[in-house]
Short mmCIF file of C-alpha atoms in Angstrom, two decimals:
data_model
loop_
_atom_site.label_atom_id
_atom_site.label_comp_id
_atom_site.label_asym_id
_atom_site.label_seq_id
_atom_site.Cartn_x
_atom_site.Cartn_y
_atom_site.Cartn_z
CA ARG A 1 -12.34 8.36 3.69
CA LYS A 2 -8.86 9.17 2.47
CA CYS A 3 -7.05 6.34 0.70
CA ASP A 4 -3.90 5.53 -1.19
CA LEU A 5 -2.80 2.73 -3.45
CA ARG A 6 0.09 0.38 -2.69
CA LEU A 7 1.24 -0.83 -6.09
CA TYR A 8 4.02 -3.22 -7.01
CA LEU A 9 6.54 -2.84 -9.81
CA LEU A 10 8.94 -5.49 -11.04
CA VAL A 11 12.18 -4.06 -12.43
CA VAL A 12 14.07 -6.60 -14.55
CA ALA A 13 17.48 -6.53 -16.19
CA PRO A 14 16.93 -9.36 -18.69
CA ALA A 15 20.57 -9.84 -19.68
CA ALA A 16 23.99 -8.34 -19.09
CA GLY A 17 24.28 -4.82 -20.49
CA MET A 18 20.61 -4.55 -21.52
CA ASP A 19 18.34 -1.76 -20.35
CA TRP A 20 16.00 -2.71 -17.56
CA ARG A 21 12.28 -3.10 -18.04
CA VAL A 22 9.50 -2.27 -15.62
CA PHE A 23 6.26 -4.19 -15.16
CA LEU A 24 3.34 -2.81 -13.15
CA PHE A 25 1.32 -5.49 -11.37
CA GLN A 26 -2.37 -5.11 -12.22
CA GLU A 27 -3.54 -5.76 -8.64
CA GLY A 28 -2.60 -3.91 -5.48
CA LEU A 29 -3.89 -2.72 -2.15
CA VAL A 30 -6.19 0.22 -1.54
CA ARG A 31 -5.33 1.40 1.97
CA ILE A 32 -8.16 3.36 3.57
CA CYS A 33 -8.04 5.60 6.65
CA ALA A 34 -10.06 4.32 9.60
CA GLU A 35 -11.82 7.63 10.17
CA PRO A 36 -13.46 10.07 7.73
CA TYR A 37 -11.08 12.63 6.27
CA ALA A 38 -10.97 16.04 7.91
CA VAL A 39 -9.14 18.99 6.38
CA PRO A 40 -5.89 19.35 8.33
CA SER A 41 -6.08 22.03 11.00
CA ARG A 42 -4.80 22.49 14.53
CA SER A 43 -7.88 20.70 15.85
CA THR A 44 -7.75 17.72 13.43
CA LEU A 45 -4.05 17.18 12.76
CA HIS A 46 -3.61 14.81 15.71
CA HIS A 47 -6.28 12.43 14.33
CA ALA A 48 -3.75 10.05 12.80
CA SER A 49 -6.39 7.53 11.72
CA ALA A 50 -8.07 10.19 9.54
CA HIS A 51 -4.82 11.15 7.80
CA LEU A 52 -2.61 8.02 7.74
CA THR A 53 -3.45 5.10 5.50
CA ASN A 54 -1.02 2.75 7.29
CA THR A 55 -2.92 -0.53 7.65
CA SER A 56 -1.44 -1.23 11.08
CA VAL A 57 -2.77 2.09 12.39
CA SER A 58 -6.16 1.62 10.72
CA SER A 59 -6.70 -1.97 11.83
CA LEU A 60 -6.06 -1.06 15.47
CA GLN A 61 -8.63 1.74 15.23
CA HIS A 62 -11.21 -0.71 13.90
CA GLY A 63 -10.61 -3.37 16.55
CA GLY A 64 -8.54 -5.42 14.14
CA GLN A 65 -11.01 -5.31 11.27
CA ALA A 66 -8.40 -4.63 8.61
CA LEU A 67 -10.89 -5.60 5.92
CA ASN A 68 -12.64 -2.28 6.69
CA CYS A 69 -9.38 -0.49 5.98
CA THR A 70 -8.09 -2.28 2.90
CA GLU A 71 -9.51 -3.48 -0.36
CA SER A 72 -8.12 -4.75 -3.64
CA LEU A 73 -7.80 -2.69 -6.80
CA ALA A 74 -10.46 -4.97 -8.30
CA GLU A 75 -12.86 -3.85 -5.56
CA LEU A 76 -11.99 -0.21 -6.22
CA ALA A 77 -12.58 -0.76 -9.94
CA SER A 78 -15.98 -2.22 -9.18
CA ARG A 79 -16.94 0.82 -7.07
CA LEU A 80 -15.67 3.35 -9.62
CA GLY A 81 -17.07 1.67 -12.72
CA PRO A 82 -15.13 0.57 -15.81
CA GLU A 83 -14.68 3.94 -17.53
CA SER A 84 -13.67 5.89 -14.43
CA TYR A 85 -11.31 3.15 -13.26
CA ALA A 86 -9.70 2.78 -16.70
CA SER A 87 -8.89 6.49 -16.90
CA THR A 88 -7.65 6.52 -13.29
CA TRP A 89 -5.44 3.46 -13.91
CA GLN A 90 -4.04 5.04 -17.08
CA ALA A 91 -3.15 8.21 -15.15
CA VAL A 92 -1.51 6.15 -12.37
CA ALA A 93 0.50 4.14 -14.91
CA SER A 94 1.60 7.39 -16.58
CA VAL A 95 2.85 8.86 -13.29
CA LEU A 96 4.81 5.68 -12.56
CA GLN A 97 6.20 5.52 -16.10
CA ARG A 98 7.48 9.12 -15.84
CA THR A 99 8.93 8.38 -12.39
CA MET A 100 10.83 5.34 -13.62
CA ALA A 101 12.08 7.31 -16.65
CA CYS A 102 13.56 9.86 -14.23
CA CYS A 103 15.31 7.05 -12.33
CA HIS A 104 16.77 5.45 -15.44
CA ALA A 105 19.85 7.68 -15.68
CA TYR A 106 20.78 6.94 -12.06
CA VAL A 107 20.61 3.15 -12.22
CA PRO A 108 23.91 1.63 -13.33
CA ARG A 109 23.96 -1.12 -15.93
CA ARG A 110 24.89 -4.39 -14.27
CA ALA A 111 26.67 -7.25 -15.90
CA CYS A 112 24.07 -9.73 -14.70
CA ARG A 113 20.48 -10.81 -14.90
CA CYS A 114 18.62 -9.43 -11.92
CA PHE A 115 15.28 -8.12 -10.70
CA HIS A 116 13.92 -5.94 -7.94
CA ILE A 117 10.41 -5.44 -6.56
CA LEU A 118 9.45 -1.85 -5.79
CA GLY A 119 6.43 -0.55 -3.93
CA ALA A 120 4.77 2.62 -5.12
CA ASP A 121 2.39 4.53 -2.87
CA VAL A 122 0.00 6.65 -4.89
CA LEU A 123 -2.53 9.02 -3.35
CA LEU A 124 -5.74 9.65 -5.27
CA ASP A 125 -7.19 13.11 -4.80
CA ASP A 126 -10.90 13.94 -4.75
CA ARG A 127 -10.92 13.97 -8.57
CA LEU A 128 -9.09 10.61 -8.75
CA GLY A 129 -5.90 12.32 -9.86
CA PRO A 130 -2.81 10.30 -8.86
CA HIS A 131 0.04 11.76 -6.81
CA LEU A 132 3.15 9.70 -6.08
CA VAL A 133 3.77 9.72 -2.33
CA GLU A 134 6.84 7.50 -2.31
CA LEU A 135 8.71 4.76 -4.11
CA ASN A 136 9.94 1.99 -1.79
CA ASP A 137 12.94 -0.10 -2.75
CA LEU A 138 12.61 -2.23 0.40
CA VAL A 139 8.88 -2.82 0.10
CA SER A 140 7.27 -4.95 2.79
CA LEU A 141 5.87 -8.21 1.53
CA LYS A 142 4.78 -9.13 5.03
CA LEU A 143 1.49 -10.98 5.12
CA GLY A 144 -0.75 -10.11 8.00
CA ARG A 145 -2.43 -7.45 10.06
CA THR A 146 -2.09 -6.09 13.58
CA VAL A 147 -4.85 -6.93 16.07
CA LEU A 148 -5.33 -6.02 19.73
CA LEU A 149 -5.23 -8.96 22.15
CA ASP A 150 -8.94 -8.69 22.98
CA ASP A 151 -9.87 -9.28 19.32
CA PRO A 152 -11.70 -12.64 18.99
CA VAL A 153 -9.33 -13.74 16.20
CA VAL A 154 -6.50 -13.96 18.77
CA ARG A 155 -8.30 -16.73 20.66
CA GLU A 156 -9.75 -18.37 17.52
CA LEU A 157 -6.32 -18.75 15.89
CA GLY A 158 -4.29 -19.16 19.09
CA LEU A 159 -2.16 -16.10 18.30
CA LYS A 160 0.61 -15.06 20.66
CA LYS A 161 1.34 -11.57 21.94
CA CYS A 162 3.90 -9.74 19.82
CA THR A 163 7.10 -9.08 21.76
CA ALA A 164 8.91 -7.17 19.02
CA PRO A 165 9.27 -3.38 19.32
CA CYS A 166 6.42 -2.03 17.20
CA PHE A 167 5.04 1.43 16.45
CA ASP A 168 2.09 0.84 18.80
CA HIS A 169 2.97 -0.07 22.36
CA ARG A 170 -0.43 -1.53 23.20
CA PRO A 171 -0.46 -5.32 23.61
CA HIS A 172 -1.17 -6.81 20.19
CA ALA A 173 -0.66 -9.81 17.93
CA HIS A 174 -0.27 -10.30 14.19
CA ALA A 175 -3.09 -12.13 12.37
CA PRO A 176 -3.32 -13.45 8.82
CA SER A 177 -4.85 -11.22 6.17
CA PRO A 178 -6.61 -12.92 3.24
CA LEU A 179 -6.25 -9.76 1.14
CA ASP A 180 -2.48 -9.71 1.70
CA ASP A 181 -2.35 -13.37 0.65
CA GLN A 182 -4.28 -12.54 -2.53
CA ILE A 183 -2.30 -9.45 -3.53
CA LYS A 184 1.22 -10.17 -2.35
#
Protein backbone atom coordinates (compact mmCIF):
# COMPACT_ATOMS: atom_id res chain seq x y z
CA ARG A 1 0.00 0.00 0.00
CA LYS A 2 1.11 3.54 -0.70
CA CYS A 3 2.51 5.44 2.27
CA ASP A 4 4.15 8.68 3.23
CA LEU A 5 6.07 9.90 6.24
CA ARG A 6 4.95 12.75 8.48
CA LEU A 7 8.15 14.07 10.01
CA TYR A 8 8.70 16.90 12.46
CA LEU A 9 11.40 19.55 12.33
CA LEU A 10 12.25 22.02 15.08
CA VAL A 11 13.60 25.32 13.76
CA VAL A 12 15.37 27.32 16.48
CA ALA A 13 16.84 30.81 16.55
CA PRO A 14 19.08 30.38 19.61
CA ALA A 15 19.83 34.07 20.16
CA ALA A 16 19.22 37.46 18.58
CA GLY A 17 20.93 37.81 15.22
CA MET A 18 22.17 34.20 15.07
CA ASP A 19 21.39 31.86 12.19
CA TRP A 20 18.64 29.39 12.89
CA ARG A 21 19.26 25.71 13.35
CA VAL A 22 17.08 22.80 12.31
CA PHE A 23 16.60 19.54 14.19
CA LEU A 24 14.87 16.53 12.64
CA PHE A 25 12.95 14.42 15.15
CA GLN A 26 14.01 10.78 14.88
CA GLU A 27 10.45 9.44 15.18
CA GLY A 28 7.44 10.21 13.03
CA LEU A 29 4.31 8.76 11.54
CA VAL A 30 4.10 6.42 8.57
CA ARG A 31 0.68 7.10 7.05
CA ILE A 32 -0.57 4.19 4.97
CA CYS A 33 -3.43 4.15 2.44
CA ALA A 34 -6.38 1.99 3.44
CA GLU A 35 -6.54 0.20 0.10
CA PRO A 36 -3.80 -1.32 -2.08
CA TYR A 37 -2.22 1.13 -4.51
CA ALA A 38 -3.52 1.15 -8.06
CA VAL A 39 -1.81 3.05 -10.86
CA PRO A 40 -3.88 6.20 -11.42
CA SER A 41 -6.26 5.87 -14.35
CA ARG A 42 -9.80 6.97 -15.16
CA SER A 43 -11.12 3.83 -13.48
CA THR A 44 -9.01 4.09 -10.28
CA LEU A 45 -8.58 7.81 -9.71
CA HIS A 46 -11.77 8.11 -7.63
CA HIS A 47 -10.49 5.51 -5.11
CA ALA A 48 -9.32 8.12 -2.61
CA SER A 49 -8.36 5.55 0.02
CA ALA A 50 -5.86 3.97 -2.41
CA HIS A 51 -4.19 7.30 -3.21
CA LEU A 52 -4.55 9.52 -0.11
CA THR A 53 -2.57 8.80 3.02
CA ASN A 54 -4.68 11.13 5.17
CA THR A 55 -5.27 9.23 8.41
CA SER A 56 -8.82 10.53 8.77
CA VAL A 57 -9.73 9.14 5.34
CA SER A 58 -7.96 5.84 5.99
CA SER A 59 -9.38 5.24 9.46
CA LEU A 60 -12.94 5.70 8.20
CA GLN A 61 -12.30 3.14 5.46
CA HIS A 62 -11.09 0.63 8.04
CA GLY A 63 -14.01 1.11 10.43
CA GLY A 64 -11.91 3.30 12.69
CA GLN A 65 -8.93 0.98 12.87
CA ALA A 66 -6.35 3.72 12.44
CA LEU A 67 -3.65 1.36 13.67
CA ASN A 68 -4.00 -0.43 10.31
CA CYS A 69 -3.28 2.85 8.57
CA THR A 70 -0.46 4.31 10.64
CA GLU A 71 2.73 3.06 12.16
CA SER A 72 5.80 4.61 13.73
CA LEU A 73 9.13 5.08 11.98
CA ALA A 74 10.53 2.50 14.42
CA GLU A 75 8.04 -0.04 13.05
CA LEU A 76 9.00 0.87 9.48
CA ALA A 77 12.68 0.47 10.40
CA SER A 78 11.95 -2.97 11.80
CA ARG A 79 10.19 -4.03 8.58
CA LEU A 80 12.91 -2.65 6.29
CA GLY A 81 15.89 -3.88 8.28
CA PRO A 82 18.77 -1.79 9.66
CA GLU A 83 20.78 -1.26 6.46
CA SER A 84 17.84 -0.41 4.22
CA TYR A 85 16.29 1.89 6.82
CA ALA A 86 19.59 3.67 7.50
CA SER A 87 20.11 4.49 3.83
CA THR A 88 16.47 5.55 3.44
CA TRP A 89 16.67 7.79 6.53
CA GLN A 90 19.91 9.34 5.25
CA ALA A 91 18.25 10.12 1.90
CA VAL A 92 15.20 11.63 3.68
CA ALA A 93 17.44 13.77 5.91
CA SER A 94 19.36 14.95 2.83
CA VAL A 95 16.17 16.02 1.04
CA LEU A 96 15.04 17.95 4.12
CA GLN A 97 18.47 19.51 4.61
CA ARG A 98 18.50 20.77 1.00
CA THR A 99 14.92 22.05 1.39
CA MET A 100 15.76 24.01 4.53
CA ALA A 101 18.90 25.41 2.85
CA CYS A 102 16.66 26.77 0.06
CA CYS A 103 14.42 28.42 2.67
CA HIS A 104 17.29 30.04 4.55
CA ALA A 105 17.58 33.13 2.34
CA TYR A 106 13.87 33.88 2.72
CA VAL A 107 13.67 33.72 6.51
CA PRO A 108 14.46 37.07 8.11
CA ARG A 109 16.78 37.26 11.10
CA ARG A 110 14.76 38.11 14.18
CA ALA A 111 16.02 39.97 17.18
CA CYS A 112 14.71 37.32 19.54
CA ARG A 113 14.99 33.75 20.66
CA CYS A 114 12.26 31.74 19.01
CA PHE A 115 11.33 28.34 17.62
CA HIS A 116 8.87 26.83 15.19
CA ILE A 117 7.72 23.27 14.58
CA LEU A 118 7.35 22.26 10.94
CA GLY A 119 5.78 19.15 9.49
CA ALA A 120 7.35 17.54 6.45
CA ASP A 121 5.41 15.05 4.35
CA VAL A 122 7.75 12.77 2.45
CA LEU A 123 6.57 10.16 -0.04
CA LEU A 124 8.70 7.05 -0.46
CA ASP A 125 8.64 5.57 -3.94
CA ASP A 126 8.85 1.85 -4.74
CA ARG A 127 12.66 2.03 -4.41
CA LEU A 128 12.42 3.87 -1.05
CA GLY A 129 13.53 7.11 -2.68
CA PRO A 130 12.18 10.15 -0.78
CA HIS A 131 10.14 12.89 -2.45
CA LEU A 132 9.07 15.96 -0.49
CA VAL A 133 5.31 16.40 -0.87
CA GLU A 134 4.93 19.47 1.32
CA LEU A 135 6.35 21.43 4.21
CA ASN A 136 3.72 22.55 6.73
CA ASP A 137 4.32 25.59 8.88
CA LEU A 138 1.00 25.10 10.70
CA VAL A 139 1.42 21.39 11.34
CA SER A 140 -1.37 19.65 13.21
CA LEU A 141 -0.36 18.33 16.58
CA LYS A 142 -3.88 17.06 17.18
CA LEU A 143 -3.98 13.78 19.03
CA GLY A 144 -6.65 11.39 17.90
CA ARG A 145 -8.36 9.61 15.06
CA THR A 146 -11.74 9.77 13.37
CA VAL A 147 -14.16 6.89 13.98
CA LEU A 148 -17.69 6.22 12.73
CA LEU A 149 -20.38 6.21 15.41
CA ASP A 150 -20.99 2.46 15.09
CA ASP A 151 -17.37 1.72 16.04
CA PRO A 152 -17.27 -0.09 19.43
CA VAL A 153 -14.73 2.42 20.78
CA VAL A 154 -17.44 5.11 20.73
CA ARG A 155 -19.50 3.23 23.31
CA GLU A 156 -16.46 1.94 25.25
CA LEU A 157 -15.05 5.45 25.77
CA GLY A 158 -18.37 7.32 25.86
CA LEU A 159 -17.40 9.48 22.88
CA LYS A 160 -19.78 12.13 21.59
CA LYS A 161 -20.75 12.79 18.00
CA CYS A 162 -18.60 15.44 16.36
CA THR A 163 -20.62 18.54 15.49
CA ALA A 164 -17.80 20.48 13.84
CA PRO A 165 -17.75 20.83 10.05
CA CYS A 166 -15.37 18.07 8.92
CA PHE A 167 -14.22 16.74 5.56
CA ASP A 168 -16.47 13.67 5.94
CA HIS A 169 -20.14 14.37 6.50
CA ARG A 170 -20.95 10.93 7.89
CA PRO A 171 -21.72 10.90 11.63
CA HIS A 172 -18.43 10.36 13.44
CA ALA A 173 -16.49 10.98 16.65
CA HIS A 174 -12.84 11.56 17.49
CA ALA A 175 -11.08 8.84 19.51
CA PRO A 176 -7.66 8.79 21.16
CA SER A 177 -4.74 7.39 19.20
CA PRO A 178 -1.90 5.79 21.19
CA LEU A 179 0.47 6.24 18.25
CA ASP A 180 -0.26 9.98 18.11
CA ASP A 181 0.43 10.17 21.86
CA GLN A 182 3.76 8.39 21.35
CA ILE A 183 4.95 10.42 18.36
CA LYS A 184 3.53 13.88 18.94
